[in-house]
mmCIF file of C-alpha atoms in Angstrom:
data_model
loop_
_atom_site.group_PDB
_atom_site.id
_atom_site.type_symbol
_atom_site.label_atom_id
_atom_site.label_comp_id
_atom_site.label_asym_id
_atom_site.label_seq_id
_atom_site.Cartn_x
_atom_site.Cartn_y
_atom_site.Cartn_z
ATOM 1 C CA MET A 1 85.480 51.190 -80.668
ATOM 2 C CA SER A 2 82.177 51.607 -78.737
ATOM 3 C CA ARG A 3 80.329 54.852 -79.098
ATOM 4 C CA ASP A 4 78.847 54.637 -75.655
ATOM 5 C CA PRO A 5 81.055 57.269 -73.647
ATOM 6 C CA LEU A 6 80.910 55.250 -70.313
ATOM 7 C CA LEU A 7 81.878 52.097 -71.903
ATOM 8 C CA THR A 8 84.645 53.913 -73.761
ATOM 9 C CA ARG A 9 85.935 55.455 -70.458
ATOM 10 C CA ALA A 10 85.771 52.115 -68.709
ATOM 11 C CA ARG A 11 87.739 50.360 -71.408
ATOM 12 C CA SER A 12 90.412 53.239 -71.417
ATOM 13 C CA VAL A 13 90.968 52.237 -67.571
ATOM 14 C CA TRP A 14 91.959 48.494 -68.278
ATOM 15 C CA GLN A 15 93.964 49.245 -71.517
ATOM 16 C CA GLU A 16 96.025 51.500 -69.498
ATOM 17 C CA LEU A 17 96.354 48.942 -66.519
ATOM 18 C CA ALA A 18 97.495 46.351 -69.324
ATOM 19 C CA SER A 19 100.776 48.307 -69.470
ATOM 20 C CA VAL A 20 101.307 47.225 -72.955
ATOM 21 C CA PRO A 21 99.267 48.417 -76.169
ATOM 22 C CA VAL A 22 96.073 46.469 -76.254
ATOM 23 C CA SER A 23 92.355 47.296 -77.414
ATOM 24 C CA PHE A 24 89.009 46.081 -76.914
ATOM 25 C CA GLY A 25 87.669 45.056 -80.444
ATOM 26 C CA PRO A 26 84.235 44.442 -81.749
ATOM 27 C CA ALA A 27 81.812 42.305 -79.850
ATOM 28 C CA GLY A 28 83.209 38.711 -79.735
ATOM 29 C CA GLY A 29 86.797 39.719 -80.075
ATOM 30 C CA ILE A 30 89.781 38.695 -77.790
ATOM 31 C CA ASP A 31 92.969 40.383 -77.823
ATOM 32 C CA VAL A 32 95.642 38.505 -76.003
ATOM 33 C CA VAL A 33 98.953 40.253 -75.381
ATOM 34 C CA VAL A 34 102.180 39.555 -73.558
ATOM 35 C CA SER A 35 102.733 41.904 -70.392
ATOM 36 C CA PRO A 36 104.739 40.734 -67.553
ATOM 37 C CA GLY A 37 104.153 44.066 -65.863
ATOM 38 C CA SER A 38 100.293 43.977 -66.287
ATOM 39 C CA ARG A 39 98.479 45.550 -63.531
ATOM 40 C CA ILE A 40 95.189 43.833 -64.447
ATOM 41 C CA CYS A 41 96.512 40.671 -62.374
ATOM 42 C CA PRO A 42 99.155 39.707 -59.852
ATOM 43 C CA ARG A 43 102.596 39.405 -61.284
ATOM 44 C CA GLY A 44 103.246 36.169 -63.340
ATOM 45 C CA TRP A 45 99.476 35.561 -63.593
ATOM 46 C CA THR A 46 96.964 35.906 -66.298
ATOM 47 C CA GLY A 47 94.105 38.610 -66.460
ATOM 48 C CA ILE A 48 91.126 38.625 -68.343
ATOM 49 C CA VAL A 49 88.834 41.708 -68.691
ATOM 50 C CA VAL A 50 85.388 41.576 -70.521
ATOM 51 C CA LEU A 51 83.746 44.945 -71.214
ATOM 52 C CA GLY A 52 80.982 45.445 -73.802
ATOM 53 C CA GLY A 53 81.051 42.002 -75.082
ATOM 54 C CA ALA A 54 84.925 42.326 -76.038
ATOM 55 C CA ALA A 55 87.840 41.006 -74.061
ATOM 56 C CA VAL A 56 91.570 41.854 -73.487
ATOM 57 C CA VAL A 57 93.859 39.350 -71.797
ATOM 58 C CA THR A 58 97.239 39.826 -70.472
ATOM 59 C CA ALA A 59 99.853 36.924 -70.235
ATOM 60 C CA PRO A 60 103.061 36.940 -68.461
ATOM 61 C CA SER A 61 105.146 35.357 -71.240
ATOM 62 C CA ARG A 62 105.024 34.626 -74.994
ATOM 63 C CA GLU A 63 104.657 30.814 -74.361
ATOM 64 C CA ALA A 64 101.740 31.475 -71.950
ATOM 65 C CA ALA A 65 100.016 34.076 -74.465
ATOM 66 C CA ALA A 66 100.312 31.373 -77.181
ATOM 67 C CA ARG A 67 98.624 28.644 -75.054
ATOM 68 C CA ILE A 68 95.931 31.036 -73.835
ATOM 69 C CA ARG A 69 95.271 32.386 -77.363
ATOM 70 C CA THR A 70 94.607 28.807 -78.502
ATOM 71 C CA ALA A 71 92.504 27.675 -75.544
ATOM 72 C CA LEU A 72 90.375 30.571 -75.267
ATOM 73 C CA ALA A 73 89.523 30.708 -79.078
ATOM 74 C CA GLY A 74 87.120 28.142 -78.346
ATOM 75 C CA LEU A 75 85.138 29.939 -75.743
ATOM 76 C CA PRO A 76 82.520 32.588 -76.113
ATOM 77 C CA VAL A 77 83.378 35.919 -74.737
ATOM 78 C CA ASP A 78 80.616 35.902 -72.029
ATOM 79 C CA ARG A 79 82.343 32.571 -70.505
ATOM 80 C CA LEU A 80 85.882 34.196 -70.361
ATOM 81 C CA THR A 81 85.602 35.102 -66.809
ATOM 82 C CA ASP A 82 83.743 31.960 -65.775
ATOM 83 C CA PRO A 83 86.361 29.904 -63.721
ATOM 84 C CA GLU A 84 84.892 26.583 -64.754
ATOM 85 C CA SER A 85 84.975 27.357 -68.297
ATOM 86 C CA VAL A 86 88.360 28.732 -68.340
ATOM 87 C CA GLY A 87 89.559 25.662 -66.043
ATOM 88 C CA GLY A 88 88.072 23.521 -68.789
ATOM 89 C CA VAL A 89 90.352 24.603 -71.407
ATOM 90 C CA LEU A 90 93.457 25.793 -69.311
ATOM 91 C CA PRO A 91 95.333 24.258 -66.408
ATOM 92 C CA THR A 92 94.720 26.922 -63.763
ATOM 93 C CA GLY A 93 96.186 27.238 -60.341
ATOM 94 C CA GLU A 94 94.982 29.883 -57.905
ATOM 95 C CA VAL A 95 92.282 31.916 -59.132
ATOM 96 C CA LEU A 96 90.889 35.398 -58.293
ATOM 97 C CA GLY A 97 87.320 36.344 -59.173
ATOM 98 C CA PRO A 98 85.284 36.539 -61.147
ATOM 99 C CA ALA A 99 84.237 40.270 -60.212
ATOM 100 C CA VAL A 100 81.708 42.385 -61.976
ATOM 101 C CA LEU A 101 82.701 45.715 -63.162
ATOM 102 C CA ALA A 102 80.363 48.596 -62.851
ATOM 103 C CA TYR A 103 80.621 52.357 -63.763
ATOM 104 C CA LEU A 104 78.439 55.160 -63.268
ATOM 105 C CA ALA A 105 77.671 58.176 -65.596
ATOM 106 C CA GLU A 106 76.931 61.596 -63.694
ATOM 107 C CA GLU A 107 73.394 61.682 -65.026
ATOM 108 C CA ASP A 108 72.476 58.215 -63.630
ATOM 109 C CA PHE A 109 73.703 58.784 -60.050
ATOM 110 C CA ARG A 110 71.086 58.042 -57.613
ATOM 111 C CA PRO A 111 72.325 59.663 -54.125
ATOM 112 C CA ALA A 112 71.379 58.136 -50.681
ATOM 113 C CA ALA A 113 70.679 59.764 -47.633
ATOM 114 C CA PRO A 114 71.697 58.246 -44.105
ATOM 115 C CA PRO A 115 69.187 56.681 -42.007
ATOM 116 C CA THR A 116 67.306 58.796 -39.478
ATOM 117 C CA GLY A 117 69.502 59.719 -36.466
ATOM 118 C CA LEU A 118 72.831 58.998 -38.215
ATOM 119 C CA ARG A 119 74.959 60.953 -40.538
ATOM 120 C CA VAL A 120 78.109 60.661 -42.698
ATOM 121 C CA GLU A 121 81.096 62.433 -41.737
ATOM 122 C CA GLU A 122 83.958 63.373 -44.128
ATOM 123 C CA ALA A 123 87.436 63.237 -42.811
ATOM 124 C CA ALA A 124 91.058 62.824 -43.889
ATOM 125 C CA ALA A 125 91.616 59.092 -44.327
ATOM 126 C CA ALA A 126 94.724 59.348 -42.235
ATOM 127 C CA SER A 127 92.992 60.747 -39.285
ATOM 128 C CA VAL A 128 90.205 58.062 -39.047
ATOM 129 C CA ASP A 129 91.061 54.706 -37.146
ATOM 130 C CA LEU A 130 89.222 52.004 -39.290
ATOM 131 C CA GLY A 131 91.062 49.254 -37.457
ATOM 132 C CA GLY A 132 88.004 48.321 -35.350
ATOM 133 C CA LEU A 133 85.619 48.366 -38.398
ATOM 134 C CA GLU A 134 88.043 46.142 -40.189
ATOM 135 C CA ARG A 135 88.393 43.677 -37.469
ATOM 136 C CA ALA A 136 84.586 43.291 -36.842
ATOM 137 C CA ALA A 137 84.196 42.849 -40.738
ATOM 138 C CA GLY A 138 86.796 40.228 -40.892
ATOM 139 C CA ALA A 139 90.018 40.161 -43.128
ATOM 140 C CA ALA A 140 88.083 38.931 -46.360
ATOM 141 C CA ASP A 141 85.678 41.826 -46.238
ATOM 142 C CA ALA A 142 88.203 44.438 -45.330
ATOM 143 C CA ASP A 143 90.556 43.310 -48.189
ATOM 144 C CA GLU A 144 87.864 43.407 -50.526
ATOM 145 C CA ALA A 145 86.931 47.009 -49.536
ATOM 146 C CA GLY A 146 90.572 48.036 -49.616
ATOM 147 C CA LEU A 147 89.881 51.175 -47.474
ATOM 148 C CA ASP A 148 93.726 51.096 -46.380
ATOM 149 C CA GLU A 149 94.366 52.060 -50.065
ATOM 150 C CA MET A 150 92.013 54.955 -50.516
ATOM 151 C CA SER A 151 93.499 58.146 -51.665
ATOM 152 C CA SER A 152 90.040 60.069 -51.160
ATOM 153 C CA PRO A 153 88.902 61.298 -47.696
ATOM 154 C CA ALA A 154 87.122 58.798 -45.541
ATOM 155 C CA PHE A 155 83.273 58.863 -45.388
ATOM 156 C CA VAL A 156 82.188 57.072 -42.186
ATOM 157 C CA VAL A 157 79.074 56.812 -39.978
ATOM 158 C CA ARG A 158 79.819 56.535 -36.223
ATOM 159 C CA ALA A 159 77.371 54.855 -33.435
ATOM 160 C CA ALA A 160 78.363 55.561 -29.913
ATOM 161 C CA GLY A 161 81.786 56.943 -31.083
ATOM 162 C CA GLN A 162 82.755 53.746 -33.181
ATOM 163 C CA VAL A 163 82.997 53.549 -36.972
ATOM 164 C CA VAL A 164 80.401 51.229 -38.112
ATOM 165 C CA ALA A 165 80.596 51.976 -41.720
ATOM 166 C CA ALA A 166 83.013 53.635 -43.933
ATOM 167 C CA ALA A 167 83.708 54.177 -47.678
ATOM 168 C CA GLY A 168 86.287 55.903 -50.007
ATOM 169 C CA TYR A 169 87.969 55.453 -53.238
ATOM 170 C CA ARG A 170 91.497 54.980 -54.595
ATOM 171 C CA ALA A 171 92.579 56.808 -57.690
ATOM 172 C CA TRP A 172 93.278 54.481 -60.678
ATOM 173 C CA PRO A 173 94.626 54.939 -64.119
ATOM 174 C CA GLY A 174 92.320 56.456 -66.712
ATOM 175 C CA ARG A 175 90.963 59.129 -64.034
ATOM 176 C CA ALA A 176 88.973 56.095 -62.321
ATOM 177 C CA ALA A 177 87.844 56.333 -58.723
ATOM 178 C CA HIS A 178 87.900 52.597 -57.333
ATOM 179 C CA VAL A 179 85.100 52.831 -54.700
ATOM 180 C CA GLY A 180 85.216 50.639 -51.701
ATOM 181 C CA VAL A 181 82.887 50.263 -48.754
ATOM 182 C CA LEU A 182 82.819 48.165 -45.457
ATOM 183 C CA THR A 183 80.046 48.029 -42.805
ATOM 184 C CA ALA A 184 80.417 46.127 -39.575
ATOM 185 C CA PRO A 185 78.322 42.980 -39.496
ATOM 186 C CA ALA A 186 75.876 44.237 -36.809
ATOM 187 C CA TRP A 187 75.070 47.069 -38.775
ATOM 188 C CA ARG A 188 74.364 45.541 -42.130
ATOM 189 C CA GLY A 189 70.904 45.796 -43.735
ATOM 190 C CA ARG A 190 70.321 49.223 -42.844
ATOM 191 C CA GLY A 191 71.540 51.109 -45.967
ATOM 192 C CA LEU A 192 74.853 52.093 -44.625
ATOM 193 C CA ALA A 193 76.835 50.790 -47.531
ATOM 194 C CA ARG A 194 74.671 52.691 -49.860
ATOM 195 C CA THR A 195 74.891 55.871 -47.617
ATOM 196 C CA THR A 196 78.605 56.163 -47.266
ATOM 197 C CA GLY A 197 79.140 54.839 -50.877
ATOM 198 C CA SER A 198 76.949 57.542 -52.089
ATOM 199 C CA SER A 199 79.083 60.226 -50.298
ATOM 200 C CA ALA A 200 82.258 58.605 -51.827
ATOM 201 C CA VAL A 201 80.835 58.650 -55.340
ATOM 202 C CA ARG A 202 79.690 62.181 -55.054
ATOM 203 C CA HIS A 203 83.145 63.231 -54.009
ATOM 204 C CA ALA A 204 84.664 61.472 -57.144
ATOM 205 C CA LEU A 205 82.292 62.776 -59.633
ATOM 206 C CA ALA A 206 82.895 66.306 -58.329
ATOM 207 C CA GLN A 207 86.702 65.612 -58.892
ATOM 208 C CA GLY A 208 85.611 64.613 -62.565
ATOM 209 C CA LEU A 209 86.509 60.899 -61.997
ATOM 210 C CA LEU A 210 84.800 57.799 -63.487
ATOM 211 C CA PRO A 211 83.360 56.016 -60.377
ATOM 212 C CA GLN A 212 84.167 52.236 -60.663
ATOM 213 C CA TRP A 213 82.834 49.451 -58.479
ATOM 214 C CA ARG A 214 84.063 45.954 -58.619
ATOM 215 C CA ALA A 215 81.853 43.485 -56.917
ATOM 216 C CA ARG A 216 82.331 39.608 -56.085
ATOM 217 C CA ILE A 217 79.272 39.324 -53.879
ATOM 218 C CA PRO A 218 75.631 39.947 -54.744
ATOM 219 C CA ALA A 219 75.113 42.198 -51.802
ATOM 220 C CA SER A 220 77.791 44.476 -53.035
ATOM 221 C CA ARG A 221 76.529 44.422 -56.595
ATOM 222 C CA LYS A 222 73.017 45.423 -55.232
ATOM 223 C CA VAL A 223 74.423 48.525 -53.503
ATOM 224 C CA ALA A 224 76.093 49.523 -56.760
ATOM 225 C CA VAL A 225 72.978 49.314 -58.932
ATOM 226 C CA ALA A 226 71.001 51.100 -56.317
ATOM 227 C CA LEU A 227 73.411 53.974 -56.810
ATOM 228 C CA GLY A 228 73.072 54.003 -60.574
ATOM 229 C CA PHE A 229 75.850 51.959 -61.665
ATOM 230 C CA SER A 230 75.740 50.128 -64.861
ATOM 231 C CA GLU A 231 77.314 46.535 -65.002
ATOM 232 C CA LEU A 232 79.456 46.673 -68.023
ATOM 233 C CA GLY A 233 81.530 43.609 -67.733
ATOM 234 C CA SER A 234 83.765 41.455 -65.441
ATOM 235 C CA GLN A 235 87.355 40.431 -64.638
ATOM 236 C CA LEU A 236 89.068 37.110 -63.878
ATOM 237 C CA CYS A 237 92.741 36.556 -62.822
ATOM 238 C CA PHE A 238 94.465 32.984 -62.462
ATOM 239 C CA GLU A 239 97.914 31.198 -62.350
ATOM 240 C CA LEU A 240 98.549 29.263 -65.463
ATOM 241 C CA ARG A 241 100.175 25.768 -64.546
#
């Protein structure tokens, strides 16, 4: 077990999501378990999480676990969340990811102030209409942000009365706060993702939660790093044919 407190907390989140006993072993280790009810991936899929150079894998059945265990034994851990590498040793169907997993220790937090002339408003999530923002951003970006599932207040920036950027977080197992941000296309490149994300992170830290940032695109990763997040691993989910 790692002695890094941030990594230890991050690993505990995914161990709980596996829904069965599982653990991240020493660097290079892979723990494959049978978990039909795994919350790491969609039901019936396989989920792989790599953190700190070790991996946990949840499979939907004993047969699948045996196949996966044998196939992945020939891959280095740092290739386990690469779709091409996994697809080269296993017959995969639909794939989700990879996504980079980043976490924040309170002492590393770098808050961001809003641009001149704008401010971040905090409001109950149910009281804020994010429909216009989600339509402007598009279904793919809105789904990635997941703001419709947030359990925190909403942190928004408005222009001419319209929400042009928003952030919040969803409470996850292991006392994690899964942060999501969304900015209207016309307002991107002005630091609003960092600004609203900063407010969401500050709120999570005040609750004693572990901020988690899961990113699939470079722009999102840059925002997380700018706020002080450390990239500790990655995640991949796939259907096994």
